[in-house]
XYZ file of C-alpha atoms in Angstrom:
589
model
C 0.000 0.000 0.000
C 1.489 3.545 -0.751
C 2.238 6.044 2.280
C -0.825 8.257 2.615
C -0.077 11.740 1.664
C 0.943 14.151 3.493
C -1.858 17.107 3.693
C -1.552 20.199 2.119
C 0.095 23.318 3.740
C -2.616 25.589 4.585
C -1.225 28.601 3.476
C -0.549 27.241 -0.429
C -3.207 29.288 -1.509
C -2.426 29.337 -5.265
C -3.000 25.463 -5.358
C -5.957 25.564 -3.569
C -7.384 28.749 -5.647
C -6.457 25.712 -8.767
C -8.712 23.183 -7.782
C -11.270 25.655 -6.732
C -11.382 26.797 -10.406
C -10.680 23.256 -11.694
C -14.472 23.149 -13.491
C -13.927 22.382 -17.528
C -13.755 25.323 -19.514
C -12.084 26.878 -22.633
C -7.905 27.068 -22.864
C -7.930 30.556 -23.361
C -9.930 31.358 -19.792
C -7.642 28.796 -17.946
C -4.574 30.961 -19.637
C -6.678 33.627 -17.670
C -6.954 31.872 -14.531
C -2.887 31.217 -14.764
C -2.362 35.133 -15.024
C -4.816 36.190 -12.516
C -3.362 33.603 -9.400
C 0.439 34.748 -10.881
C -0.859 38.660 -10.173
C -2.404 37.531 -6.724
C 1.106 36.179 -5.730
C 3.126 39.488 -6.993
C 0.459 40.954 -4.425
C 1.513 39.349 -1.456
C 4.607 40.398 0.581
C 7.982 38.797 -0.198
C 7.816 35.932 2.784
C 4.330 35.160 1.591
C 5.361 34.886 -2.044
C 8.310 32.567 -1.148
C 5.672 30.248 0.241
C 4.130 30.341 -2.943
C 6.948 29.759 -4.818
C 5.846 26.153 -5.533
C 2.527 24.509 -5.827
C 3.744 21.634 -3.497
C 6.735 23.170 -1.276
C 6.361 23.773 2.582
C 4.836 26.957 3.961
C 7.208 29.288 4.568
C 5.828 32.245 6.546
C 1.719 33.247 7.045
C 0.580 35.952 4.674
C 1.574 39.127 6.220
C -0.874 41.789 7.308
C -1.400 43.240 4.259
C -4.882 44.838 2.573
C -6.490 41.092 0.638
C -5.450 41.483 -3.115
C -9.258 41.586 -4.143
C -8.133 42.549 -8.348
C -6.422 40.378 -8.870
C -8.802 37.438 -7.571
C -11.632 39.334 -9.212
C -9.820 37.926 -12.368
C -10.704 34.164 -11.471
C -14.357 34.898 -12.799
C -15.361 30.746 -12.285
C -13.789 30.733 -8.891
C -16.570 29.169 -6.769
C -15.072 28.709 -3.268
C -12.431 30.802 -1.731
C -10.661 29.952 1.986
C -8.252 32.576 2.905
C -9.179 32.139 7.185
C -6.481 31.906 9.349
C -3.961 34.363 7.963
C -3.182 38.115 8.736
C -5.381 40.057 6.207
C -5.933 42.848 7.321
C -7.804 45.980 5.829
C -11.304 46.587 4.731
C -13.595 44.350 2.638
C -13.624 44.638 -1.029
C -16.863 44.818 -3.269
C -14.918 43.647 -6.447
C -14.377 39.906 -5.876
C -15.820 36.957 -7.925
C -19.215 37.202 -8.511
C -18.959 33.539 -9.568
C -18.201 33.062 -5.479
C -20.745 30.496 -3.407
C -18.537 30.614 -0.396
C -16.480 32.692 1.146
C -13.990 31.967 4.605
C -12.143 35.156 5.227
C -11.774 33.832 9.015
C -9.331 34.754 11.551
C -7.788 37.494 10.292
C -7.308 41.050 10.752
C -9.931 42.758 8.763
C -11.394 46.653 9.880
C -13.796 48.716 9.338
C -17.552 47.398 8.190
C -19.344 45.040 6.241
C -20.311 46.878 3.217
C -23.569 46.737 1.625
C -22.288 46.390 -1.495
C -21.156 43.235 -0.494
C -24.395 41.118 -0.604
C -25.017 42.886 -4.187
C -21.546 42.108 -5.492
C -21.728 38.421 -4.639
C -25.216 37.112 -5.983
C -23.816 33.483 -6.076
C -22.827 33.505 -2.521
C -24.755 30.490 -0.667
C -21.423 31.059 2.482
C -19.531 33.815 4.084
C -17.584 33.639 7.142
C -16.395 36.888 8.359
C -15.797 35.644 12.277
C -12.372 36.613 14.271
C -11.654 39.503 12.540
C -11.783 43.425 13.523
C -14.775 44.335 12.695
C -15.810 47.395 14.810
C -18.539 49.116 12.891
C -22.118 49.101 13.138
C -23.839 47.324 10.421
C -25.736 49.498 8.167
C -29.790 49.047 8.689
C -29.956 48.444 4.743
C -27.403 45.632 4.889
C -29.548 42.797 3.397
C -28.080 39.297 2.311
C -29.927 37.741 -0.899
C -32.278 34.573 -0.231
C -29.973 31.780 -1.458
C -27.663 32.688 1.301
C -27.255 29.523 3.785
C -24.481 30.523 6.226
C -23.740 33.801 7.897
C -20.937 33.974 10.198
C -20.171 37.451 11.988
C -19.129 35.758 15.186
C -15.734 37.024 17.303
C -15.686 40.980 15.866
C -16.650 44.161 18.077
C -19.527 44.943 15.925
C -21.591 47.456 17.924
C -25.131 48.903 17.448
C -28.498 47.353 16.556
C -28.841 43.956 14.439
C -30.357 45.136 10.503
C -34.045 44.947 10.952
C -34.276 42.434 7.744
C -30.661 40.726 7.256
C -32.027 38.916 4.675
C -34.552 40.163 1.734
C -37.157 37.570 1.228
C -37.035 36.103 4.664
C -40.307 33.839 3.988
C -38.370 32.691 0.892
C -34.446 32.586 2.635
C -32.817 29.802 2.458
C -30.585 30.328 5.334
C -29.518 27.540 7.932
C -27.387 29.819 10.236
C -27.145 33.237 11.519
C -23.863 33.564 13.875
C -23.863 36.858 15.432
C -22.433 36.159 18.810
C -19.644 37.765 20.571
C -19.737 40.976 19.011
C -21.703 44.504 21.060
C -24.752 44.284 19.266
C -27.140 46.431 21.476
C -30.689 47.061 21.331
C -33.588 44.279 20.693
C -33.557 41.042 19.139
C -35.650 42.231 15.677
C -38.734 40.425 15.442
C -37.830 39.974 11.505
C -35.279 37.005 12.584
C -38.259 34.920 13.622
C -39.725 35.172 9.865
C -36.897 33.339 8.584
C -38.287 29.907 9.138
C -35.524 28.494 7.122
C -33.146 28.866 10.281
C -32.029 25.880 12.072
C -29.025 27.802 13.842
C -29.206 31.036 15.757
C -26.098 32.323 17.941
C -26.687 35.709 19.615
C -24.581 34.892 22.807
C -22.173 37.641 24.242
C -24.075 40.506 23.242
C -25.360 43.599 25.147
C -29.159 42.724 23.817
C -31.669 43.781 25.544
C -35.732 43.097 25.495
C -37.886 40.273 25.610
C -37.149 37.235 23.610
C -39.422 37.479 20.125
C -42.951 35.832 21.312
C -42.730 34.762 17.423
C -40.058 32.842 18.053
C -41.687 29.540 17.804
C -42.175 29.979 14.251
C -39.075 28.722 13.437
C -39.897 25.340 13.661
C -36.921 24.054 11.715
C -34.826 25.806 14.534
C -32.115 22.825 16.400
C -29.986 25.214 17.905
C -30.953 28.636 19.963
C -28.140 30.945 21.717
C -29.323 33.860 23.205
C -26.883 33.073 26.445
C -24.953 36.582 28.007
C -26.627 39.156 26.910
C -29.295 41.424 28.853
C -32.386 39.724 27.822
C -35.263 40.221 30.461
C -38.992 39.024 30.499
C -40.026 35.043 31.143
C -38.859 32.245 28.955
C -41.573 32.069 25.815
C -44.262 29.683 26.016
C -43.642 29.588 22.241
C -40.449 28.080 22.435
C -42.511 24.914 22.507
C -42.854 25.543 18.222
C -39.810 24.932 18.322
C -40.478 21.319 18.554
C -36.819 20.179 16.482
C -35.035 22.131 19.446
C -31.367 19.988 20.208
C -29.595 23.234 22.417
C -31.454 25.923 24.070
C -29.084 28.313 25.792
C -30.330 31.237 27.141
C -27.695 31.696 30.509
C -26.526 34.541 31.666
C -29.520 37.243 31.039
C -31.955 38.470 33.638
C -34.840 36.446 32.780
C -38.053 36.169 34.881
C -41.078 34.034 35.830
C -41.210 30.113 36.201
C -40.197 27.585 33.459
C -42.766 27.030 31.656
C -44.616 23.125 31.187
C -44.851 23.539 27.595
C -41.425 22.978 27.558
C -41.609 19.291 27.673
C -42.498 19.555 24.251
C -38.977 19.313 23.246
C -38.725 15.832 23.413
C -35.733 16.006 21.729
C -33.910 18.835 23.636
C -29.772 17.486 24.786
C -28.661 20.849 26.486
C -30.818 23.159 28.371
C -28.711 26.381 30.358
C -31.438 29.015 31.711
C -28.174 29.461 34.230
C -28.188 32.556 36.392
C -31.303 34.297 35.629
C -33.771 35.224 38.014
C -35.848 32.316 37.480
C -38.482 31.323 40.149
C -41.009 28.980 40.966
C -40.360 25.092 40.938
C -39.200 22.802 38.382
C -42.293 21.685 36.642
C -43.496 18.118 36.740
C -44.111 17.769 32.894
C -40.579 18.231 31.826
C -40.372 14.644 32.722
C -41.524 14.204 28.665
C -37.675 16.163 27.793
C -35.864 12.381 28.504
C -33.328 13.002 25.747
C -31.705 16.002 28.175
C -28.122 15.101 28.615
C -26.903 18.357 30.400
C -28.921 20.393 31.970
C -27.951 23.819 34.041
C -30.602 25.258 36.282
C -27.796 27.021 38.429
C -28.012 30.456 39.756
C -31.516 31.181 40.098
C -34.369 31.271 42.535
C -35.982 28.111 41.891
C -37.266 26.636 45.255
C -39.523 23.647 46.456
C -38.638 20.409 46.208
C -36.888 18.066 43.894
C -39.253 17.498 40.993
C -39.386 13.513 39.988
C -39.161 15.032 36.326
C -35.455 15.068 37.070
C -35.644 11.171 37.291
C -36.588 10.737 33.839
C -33.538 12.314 32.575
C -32.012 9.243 32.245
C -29.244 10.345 29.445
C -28.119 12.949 32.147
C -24.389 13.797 32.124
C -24.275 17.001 33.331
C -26.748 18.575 36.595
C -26.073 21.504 38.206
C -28.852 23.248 40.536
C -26.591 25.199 42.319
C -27.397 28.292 44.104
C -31.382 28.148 44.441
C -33.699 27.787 47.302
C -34.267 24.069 46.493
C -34.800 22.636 49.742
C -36.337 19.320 51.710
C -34.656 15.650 51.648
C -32.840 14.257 48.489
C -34.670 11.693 46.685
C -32.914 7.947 46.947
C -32.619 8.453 43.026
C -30.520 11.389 43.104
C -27.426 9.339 42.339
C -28.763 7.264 39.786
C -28.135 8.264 36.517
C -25.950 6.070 34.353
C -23.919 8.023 32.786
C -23.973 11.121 35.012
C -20.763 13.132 35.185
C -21.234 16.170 37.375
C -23.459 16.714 39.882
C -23.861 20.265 41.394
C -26.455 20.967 44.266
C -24.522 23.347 46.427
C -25.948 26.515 47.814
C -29.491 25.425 48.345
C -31.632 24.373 51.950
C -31.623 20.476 51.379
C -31.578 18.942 54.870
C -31.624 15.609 56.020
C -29.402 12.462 55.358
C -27.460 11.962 51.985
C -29.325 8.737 50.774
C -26.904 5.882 50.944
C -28.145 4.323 47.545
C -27.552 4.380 43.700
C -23.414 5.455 44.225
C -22.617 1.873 41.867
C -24.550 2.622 38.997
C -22.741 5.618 37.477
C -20.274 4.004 34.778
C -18.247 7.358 34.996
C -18.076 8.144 38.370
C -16.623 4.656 39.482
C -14.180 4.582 37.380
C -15.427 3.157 34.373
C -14.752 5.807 31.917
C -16.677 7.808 29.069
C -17.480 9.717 26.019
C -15.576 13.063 25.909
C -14.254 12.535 29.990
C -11.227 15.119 29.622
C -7.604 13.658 31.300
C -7.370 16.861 33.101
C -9.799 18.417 35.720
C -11.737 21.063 34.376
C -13.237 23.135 37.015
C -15.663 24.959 36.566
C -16.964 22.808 33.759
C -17.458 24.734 30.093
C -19.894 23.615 27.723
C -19.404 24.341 23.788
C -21.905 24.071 21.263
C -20.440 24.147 17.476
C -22.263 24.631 14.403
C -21.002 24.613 10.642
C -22.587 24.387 7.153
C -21.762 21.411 4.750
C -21.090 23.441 1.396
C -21.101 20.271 -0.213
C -24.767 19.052 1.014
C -25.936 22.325 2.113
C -26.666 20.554 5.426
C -26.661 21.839 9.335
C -23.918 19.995 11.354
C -24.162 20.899 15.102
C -22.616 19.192 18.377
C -21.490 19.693 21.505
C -18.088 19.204 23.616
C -18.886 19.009 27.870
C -15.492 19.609 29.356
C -15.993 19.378 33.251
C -14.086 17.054 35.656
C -15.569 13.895 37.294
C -17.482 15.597 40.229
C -20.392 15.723 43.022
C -20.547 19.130 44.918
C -23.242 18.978 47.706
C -22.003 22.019 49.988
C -23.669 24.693 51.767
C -26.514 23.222 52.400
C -27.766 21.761 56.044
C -27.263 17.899 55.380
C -26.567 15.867 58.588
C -25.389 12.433 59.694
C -22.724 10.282 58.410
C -21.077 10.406 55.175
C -22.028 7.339 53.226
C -20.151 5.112 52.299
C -20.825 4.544 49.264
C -20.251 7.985 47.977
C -16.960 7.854 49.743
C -16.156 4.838 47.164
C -16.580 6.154 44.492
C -13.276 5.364 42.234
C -14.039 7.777 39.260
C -14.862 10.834 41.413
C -12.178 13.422 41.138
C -13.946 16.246 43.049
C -15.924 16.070 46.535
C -16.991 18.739 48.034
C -19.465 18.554 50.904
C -18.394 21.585 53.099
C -19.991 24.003 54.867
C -23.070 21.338 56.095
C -23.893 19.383 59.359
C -21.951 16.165 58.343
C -20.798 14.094 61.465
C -19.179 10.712 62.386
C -15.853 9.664 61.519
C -14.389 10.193 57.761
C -14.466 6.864 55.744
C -11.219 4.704 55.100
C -12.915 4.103 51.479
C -11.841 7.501 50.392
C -8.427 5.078 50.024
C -9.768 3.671 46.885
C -10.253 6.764 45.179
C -7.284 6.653 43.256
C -8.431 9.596 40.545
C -9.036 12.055 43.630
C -7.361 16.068 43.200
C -9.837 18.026 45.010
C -11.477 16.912 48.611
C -13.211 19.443 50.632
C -15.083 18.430 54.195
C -14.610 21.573 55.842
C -17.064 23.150 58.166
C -19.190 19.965 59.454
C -18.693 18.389 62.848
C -16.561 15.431 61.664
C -15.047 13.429 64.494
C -11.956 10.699 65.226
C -8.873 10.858 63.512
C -7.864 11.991 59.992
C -7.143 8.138 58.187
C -3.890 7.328 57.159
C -5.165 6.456 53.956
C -5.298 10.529 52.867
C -2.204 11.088 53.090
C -1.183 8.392 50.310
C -3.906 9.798 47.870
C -1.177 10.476 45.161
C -3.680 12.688 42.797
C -4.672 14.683 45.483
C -4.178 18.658 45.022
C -6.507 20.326 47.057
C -7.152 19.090 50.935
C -9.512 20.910 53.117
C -10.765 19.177 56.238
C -10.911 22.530 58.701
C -13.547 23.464 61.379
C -14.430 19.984 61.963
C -14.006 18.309 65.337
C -11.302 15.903 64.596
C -8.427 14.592 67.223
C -5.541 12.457 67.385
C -2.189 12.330 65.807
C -1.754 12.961 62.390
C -0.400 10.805 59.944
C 3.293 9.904 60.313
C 3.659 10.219 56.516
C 4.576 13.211 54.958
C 1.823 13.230 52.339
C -0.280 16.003 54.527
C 2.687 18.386 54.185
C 1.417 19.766 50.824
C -1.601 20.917 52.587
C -0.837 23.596 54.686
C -4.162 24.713 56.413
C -5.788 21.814 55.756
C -6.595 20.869 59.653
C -7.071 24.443 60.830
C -10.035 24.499 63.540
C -9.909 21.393 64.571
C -8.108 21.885 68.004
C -7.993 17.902 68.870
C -5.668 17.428 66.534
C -1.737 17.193 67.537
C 1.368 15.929 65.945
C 4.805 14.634 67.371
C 5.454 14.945 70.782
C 3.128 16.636 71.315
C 0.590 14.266 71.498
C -0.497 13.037 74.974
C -1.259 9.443 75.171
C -5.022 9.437 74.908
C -4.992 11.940 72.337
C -6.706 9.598 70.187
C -9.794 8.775 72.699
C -13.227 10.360 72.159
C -13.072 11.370 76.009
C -9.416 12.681 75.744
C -9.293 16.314 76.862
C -7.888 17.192 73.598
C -10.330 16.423 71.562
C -12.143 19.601 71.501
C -15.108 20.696 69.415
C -15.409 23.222 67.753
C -19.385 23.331 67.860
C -19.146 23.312 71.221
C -19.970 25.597 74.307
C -17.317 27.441 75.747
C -16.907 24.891 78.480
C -16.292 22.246 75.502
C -12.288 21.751 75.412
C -12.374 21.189 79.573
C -13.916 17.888 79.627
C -12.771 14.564 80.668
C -10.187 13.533 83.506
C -9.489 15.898 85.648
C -11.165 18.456 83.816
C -12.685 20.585 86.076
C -9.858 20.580 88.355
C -7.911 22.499 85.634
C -11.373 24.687 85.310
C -10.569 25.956 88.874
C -7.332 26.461 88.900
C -7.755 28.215 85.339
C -10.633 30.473 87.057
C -8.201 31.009 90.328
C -5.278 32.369 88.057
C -7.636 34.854 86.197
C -9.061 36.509 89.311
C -5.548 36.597 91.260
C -3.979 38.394 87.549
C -6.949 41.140 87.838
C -6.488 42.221 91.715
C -2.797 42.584 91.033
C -3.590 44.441 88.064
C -5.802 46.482 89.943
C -3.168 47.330 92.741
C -0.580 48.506 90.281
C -2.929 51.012 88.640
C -4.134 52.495 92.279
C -0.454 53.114 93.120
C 0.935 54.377 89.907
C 0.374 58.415 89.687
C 1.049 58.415 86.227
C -1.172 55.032 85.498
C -3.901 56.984 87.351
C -3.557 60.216 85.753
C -3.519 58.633 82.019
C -6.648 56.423 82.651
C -8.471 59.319 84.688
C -7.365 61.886 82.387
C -10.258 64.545 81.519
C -11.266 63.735 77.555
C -11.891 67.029 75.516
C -14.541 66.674 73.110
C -14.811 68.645 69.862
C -17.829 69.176 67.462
């Protein structure tokens, strides 16, 4: 079998621009074609035309940030497809390139100034253009209107400030476009209600925007939509009950704005809804029971919000659920003995609410992911916090929508600040593929669990702030993965570990005043009744306890009252003691 070949240089445009315009035609045009990609080269700057030296030579050097050579491409009149992201063009867009172009990638680069509105007029072929990454820092002009046969609109990653065009496209009842990528640019002002007349659309990225309004009520018209972004801007107003039209819905992000009201039921039409982020909005009320009927959710992001009640049994249903995060609501009562059984869960965040009660010892084993059996997309790093990216790109071959999405988070539960009490469970102490625990700031009690041993893929542990008791197991101190330690404010006692694996952790064992090291450990420092083992939840009578412990009371109360009456004596027979405690204070207003 021959060696596969190597792949092409990017940057060996003039090769590229050949097959482009490789389409049959007459000699005398290809002659043409020869003498217009020859001119583009003599364009370029001298490092940039070395790399074009030959049609199959290494790259030598990036095109250098020079204005893009629009005459002499103009000259390559059957050029259909042009890809020229990714260097350092810089300058404004030109009007005069092929009209014969159906897509256009002018990507990561340094282009200025605006999108003209000749553009649209100058390319009627143009079915693609992909202006993202660039320097775009001009408004776009309110009569900047794409024709109907464009598919693909990519604006995303400029600086592009004022209002979105009223009607981006002409004939938007007749548009044939798939997706409209706005995001991350400072488009201000109200989502137009003309975007929700392009029923064509099946992507729509306004994320990272200054936006501002209620989200379109027409916005279930676009029933062919998959993908909806609206995530970081300053959208206000309750989630649409007409999001339900959108009935093809695969991402619905809209995190990040100040959003009102409760979710609404009609939701659970999206059957066939995989990510749902209403994240840190002012949403209220409780999770409603019918979005049990959304069972293809695989991450879901409710954090940051003022959703209270309960634990709705809708959550159960999610059964595809890798990523849960409720975090920082007013959820409150018991959790649910399902909580921790999802199969392929991944993260589970339910920190900052009011649940109370036991942890329910169940479901820890079924998890492939968190005990240690691996997964889809399960990053070798930790990833905190998690980040969630949705793609989208246009087939120009099929004219086809291709979407997904890449979860990068760490193998995680995080059940702190909330009021749980009793013993840790086992189970969830066990669990192999966990690589963050955090159950701080609660009411935990009881010893900590030797099992944590077995959690070989371990970096962050924090049981700070319960009422933990006994000694701190040896087997911590071996975790090799572990990078972050925090066990403080508990009530644990003993000697520590005689390996030096707690070393790393400086801090670590702060407020728990039963614990000692070394020498100076007294021989029942490791007894519950030992007077060292002090709580920190205590009284103020709590460290005296134990053997002999209110002898040492007394002679502890003895030594303070004989220290004040000699105290006393030296300031009645100091003159100058008197005279600065008695002096006469002058007051001024």
């Amino acid at each position: 079998m021959p060696p596969a070949a190597a792949p092409l240089p990017h940057h060996l445009l003039a090769f590229l621009l050949l097959l482009l315009a490789s389409a049959p035609r007459p000699a005398a045009p290809a002659s043409a074609d020869r003498a217009a990609l020859l001119a583009f080269r003599a364009a370029l700057s001298p490092p940039s035309r070395a790399a074009l030296a030959s049609w199959s030579g290494p790259a030598l050097a990036d095109l250098a940030r020079r204005p893009l050579p629009a005459p002499a491409l103009a000259l390559l009149r059957r050029l259909r497809t042009l890809d020229l992201s990714g260097n350092a063009l810089s300058g404004e867009l030109p009007c005069s390139l092929p009209r014969s172009l159906q897509a256009l990638d002018l990507s990561r680069n340094a282009l200025s100034g605006a999108v003209p509105t000749c553009l649209p007029s100058s390319l009627p072929a143009l079915r693609s253009l992909n202006l993202s990454a660039n320097l775009l820092r001009l408004p776009l002009s309110p009569r900047l209107s794409f024709p109907s046969r464009l598919a693909a609109l990519d604006l995303s990653r400029n600086a592009i400030p004022g209002a979105v065009p009223p009607r981006i496209v002409a004939d938007p009842e007749n548009s044939a476009l798939l997706l409209l990528d706005l995001s991350h640019n400072r488009f201000s002002g109200e989502i137009p209600a003309g975007v929700t007349a392009i029923r064509s659309l099946q992507g729509l990225f306004f994320a990272g925007n200054q936006l501002s309004g209620e989200i379109p009520s027409g916005i279930g018209n676009l029933t062919y939509l998959q993908v909806l972004d609206l995530s970081h801007n300053r959208l206000s107003g309750a989630v649409p009950a007409g999001l339900a039209g959108c009935f093809q819905l695969l991402y619905l992000r809209l995190g990040g704005n100040r959003l009102s009201g409760a979710l609404r039921p009609e939701l659970d039409a999206l059957d066939s809804l995989m990510v749902l982020d209403v994240s840190n909005n002012k949403i209220s009320g409780e999770i409603p029971l019918p979005l049990a009927g959304c069972r293809s959710l695989e991450v879901v992001n409710l954090s940051g919000n003022e959703i209270s009640g309960e634990l709705s049994s809708a959550v159960a249903k999610w059964q595809s659920l890798r990523f849960l995060s409720l975090a920082g609501n007013q959820l409150s009562g018991q959790l649910p003995d399902w909580m921790f059984s999802f199969p392929v869960l991944q993260w589970l965040d339910l920190s900052g609410n009011k649940f109370v009660g036991f942890i329910p010892d169940g479901g820890f084993n079924v998890s492939a992911v968190l005990n240690g059996g691996g997964g889809q997309g399960i990053p070798s790093e930790e990833v905190l916090p998690p980040k969630l990216f949705v793609s989208a790109s246009v087939d120009t071959m099929s004219w086809q929508l291709n979407l997904g999405y890449d979860l990068q988070s760490t193998t995680g539960i995080d059940l702190s600040r909330n009021e749980f009490r009793g013993a840790i469970p086992e189970g969830l102490a066990a669990m192999k593929g966990l690589e963050y625990l955090n159950l701080s700031c609660n009411y935990l009690a009881g010893q900590i669990p030797e099992g944590l041993g077995e959690m070989g893929k371990l970096r962050t542990l924090d049981f700070s702030h319960n009422v933990l008791s006994g000694e701190v197991p040896p087997v911590i101190a071996s975790m090799t993965e572990l990078e972050v330690l925090n066990l403080s404010y508990n009530s644990l006692s003993g000697p520590l570990p005689t390996t030096d694996g707690l070393q790393k952790f400086p801090g670590a064992l702060a407020g728990n005043p039963g614990i000692c090291s070394g020498e100076g450990c007294p021989e029942d420092a490791s007894m519950p009744g030992g007077k060292m083992a002090g709580n920190n939840h205590r009284g103020w009578l709590g460290g005296w306890h134990g053997e002999n412990g209110w002898v040492s009371l007394g002679a502890f109360c003895i030594s303070t009252m004989t220290s004040f009456y000699v105290s006393l004596a030296t300031l009645l027979c100091s003159s100058k003691a008197r005279n600065f405690v008695f002096r006469p204070v002058r007051a001024e207003y």
